[in-house]
Amino acid sequence: MASATRDRDESEGVVFIHEEDGSITAKDIETGVASFGDTKSEALRMLAEALELHEGGGEPVTDEDLREWGLDPDDFDTKELPEFMQ
């Protein structure tokens, strides 16, 4: 069974959830964004990246990115992509 610990007050901060598989999930209380890692440090680092993307950071996906991932850019209609990917 997973367990959680809280630091700080109930409306902000991070909750750590210790998963049954040994990983640790870090969840931002305010946004609900979560990520995981093998340690608290790794989970926080991954959460920081997820929060940056959640807040509009990062770079748009390009046709070159799709090709690198083994996908054909012509298979995607940009009108159907989520706004953050257009």
mmCIF file of C-alpha atoms in Angstrom:
data_model
loop_
_atom_site.group_PDB
_atom_site.id
_atom_site.type_symbol
_atom_site.label_atom_id
_atom_site.label_comp_id
_atom_site.label_asym_id
_atom_site.label_seq_id
_atom_site.Cartn_x
_atom_site.Cartn_y
_atom_site.Cartn_z
ATOM 1 C CA MET A 1 0.000 0.000 0.000
ATOM 2 C CA ALA A 2 1.314 3.475 -0.869
ATOM 3 C CA SER A 3 1.881 5.980 1.894
ATOM 4 C CA ALA A 4 2.183 9.763 1.821
ATOM 5 C CA THR A 5 3.964 12.404 3.867
ATOM 6 C CA ARG A 6 3.283 16.129 3.849
ATOM 7 C CA ASP A 7 5.590 19.026 4.478
ATOM 8 C CA ARG A 8 4.163 22.536 5.165
ATOM 9 C CA ASP A 9 0.520 23.613 5.161
ATOM 10 C CA GLU A 10 -2.297 21.808 3.349
ATOM 11 C CA SER A 11 -2.786 24.251 0.429
ATOM 12 C CA GLU A 12 0.734 24.368 -1.007
ATOM 13 C CA GLY A 13 3.921 22.398 -1.207
ATOM 14 C CA VAL A 14 4.685 18.834 -2.176
ATOM 15 C CA VAL A 15 3.336 15.529 -0.941
ATOM 16 C CA PHE A 16 5.543 12.444 -1.275
ATOM 17 C CA ILE A 17 3.875 9.127 -1.954
ATOM 18 C CA HIS A 18 5.925 5.999 -1.332
ATOM 19 C CA GLU A 19 4.709 3.496 -3.935
ATOM 20 C CA GLU A 20 4.579 -0.271 -3.459
ATOM 21 C CA ASP A 21 7.227 -0.771 -6.155
ATOM 22 C CA GLY A 22 9.722 1.350 -4.186
ATOM 23 C CA SER A 23 9.435 4.488 -6.293
ATOM 24 C CA ILE A 24 8.493 7.844 -4.823
ATOM 25 C CA THR A 25 5.870 10.128 -6.346
ATOM 26 C CA ALA A 26 6.157 13.869 -5.735
ATOM 27 C CA LYS A 27 2.851 15.705 -6.197
ATOM 28 C CA ASP A 28 2.449 19.483 -6.223
ATOM 29 C CA ILE A 29 -0.563 20.157 -3.990
ATOM 30 C CA GLU A 30 -1.595 23.417 -5.653
ATOM 31 C CA THR A 31 -1.658 22.180 -9.271
ATOM 32 C CA GLY A 32 -2.051 18.430 -8.839
ATOM 33 C CA VAL A 33 0.896 17.851 -11.195
ATOM 34 C CA ALA A 34 2.920 14.780 -10.195
ATOM 35 C CA SER A 35 6.032 12.925 -11.224
ATOM 36 C CA PHE A 36 8.100 10.111 -9.777
ATOM 37 C CA GLY A 37 11.619 8.802 -9.262
ATOM 38 C CA ASP A 38 13.644 6.278 -7.331
ATOM 39 C CA THR A 39 14.510 8.882 -4.651
ATOM 40 C CA LYS A 40 12.870 12.036 -3.275
ATOM 41 C CA SER A 41 15.557 14.089 -5.011
ATOM 42 C CA GLU A 42 14.882 12.481 -8.384
ATOM 43 C CA ALA A 43 11.111 12.787 -7.908
ATOM 44 C CA LEU A 44 11.472 16.509 -7.112
ATOM 45 C CA ARG A 45 13.719 17.062 -10.131
ATOM 46 C CA MET A 46 11.187 15.341 -12.397
ATOM 47 C CA LEU A 47 8.335 17.289 -10.763
ATOM 48 C CA ALA A 48 10.151 20.581 -11.446
ATOM 49 C CA GLU A 49 10.370 19.635 -15.133
ATOM 50 C CA ALA A 50 6.697 18.619 -15.230
ATOM 51 C CA LEU A 51 5.679 21.903 -13.581
ATOM 52 C CA GLU A 52 7.697 23.893 -16.114
ATOM 53 C CA LEU A 53 5.886 22.139 -18.950
ATOM 54 C CA HIS A 54 2.540 22.542 -17.182
ATOM 55 C CA GLU A 55 3.145 26.297 -16.990
ATOM 56 C CA GLY A 56 3.887 26.623 -20.708
ATOM 57 C CA GLY A 57 7.643 26.146 -20.685
ATOM 58 C CA GLY A 58 9.550 23.952 -23.048
ATOM 59 C CA GLU A 59 9.738 23.887 -26.809
ATOM 60 C CA PRO A 60 7.055 22.927 -29.341
ATOM 61 C CA VAL A 61 7.350 19.492 -30.944
ATOM 62 C CA THR A 62 8.847 19.769 -34.433
ATOM 63 C CA ASP A 63 8.663 17.474 -37.459
ATOM 64 C CA GLU A 64 12.304 16.595 -36.755
ATOM 65 C CA ASP A 65 11.356 15.536 -33.200
ATOM 66 C CA LEU A 66 8.603 13.287 -34.567
ATOM 67 C CA ARG A 67 11.006 11.659 -37.046
ATOM 68 C CA GLU A 68 13.567 11.117 -34.260
ATOM 69 C CA TRP A 69 10.865 9.295 -32.248
ATOM 70 C CA GLY A 70 10.077 7.091 -35.258
ATOM 71 C CA LEU A 71 6.862 8.901 -36.189
ATOM 72 C CA ASP A 72 5.853 10.280 -39.574
ATOM 73 C CA PRO A 73 4.895 13.985 -39.305
ATOM 74 C CA ASP A 74 2.437 13.529 -42.187
ATOM 75 C CA ASP A 75 0.398 11.155 -40.008
ATOM 76 C CA PHE A 76 -0.562 14.029 -37.698
ATOM 77 C CA ASP A 77 -3.106 16.757 -38.362
ATOM 78 C CA THR A 78 -1.973 19.833 -36.414
ATOM 79 C CA LYS A 79 -5.596 20.904 -35.983
ATOM 80 C CA GLU A 80 -6.204 17.846 -33.812
ATOM 81 C CA LEU A 81 -3.073 18.245 -31.660
ATOM 82 C CA PRO A 82 -3.469 19.730 -28.183
ATOM 83 C CA GLU A 83 -2.743 23.450 -28.094
ATOM 84 C CA PHE A 84 0.625 22.983 -26.354
ATOM 85 C CA MET A 85 1.856 20.792 -29.237
ATOM 86 C CA GLN A 86 0.858 23.133 -32.079
#
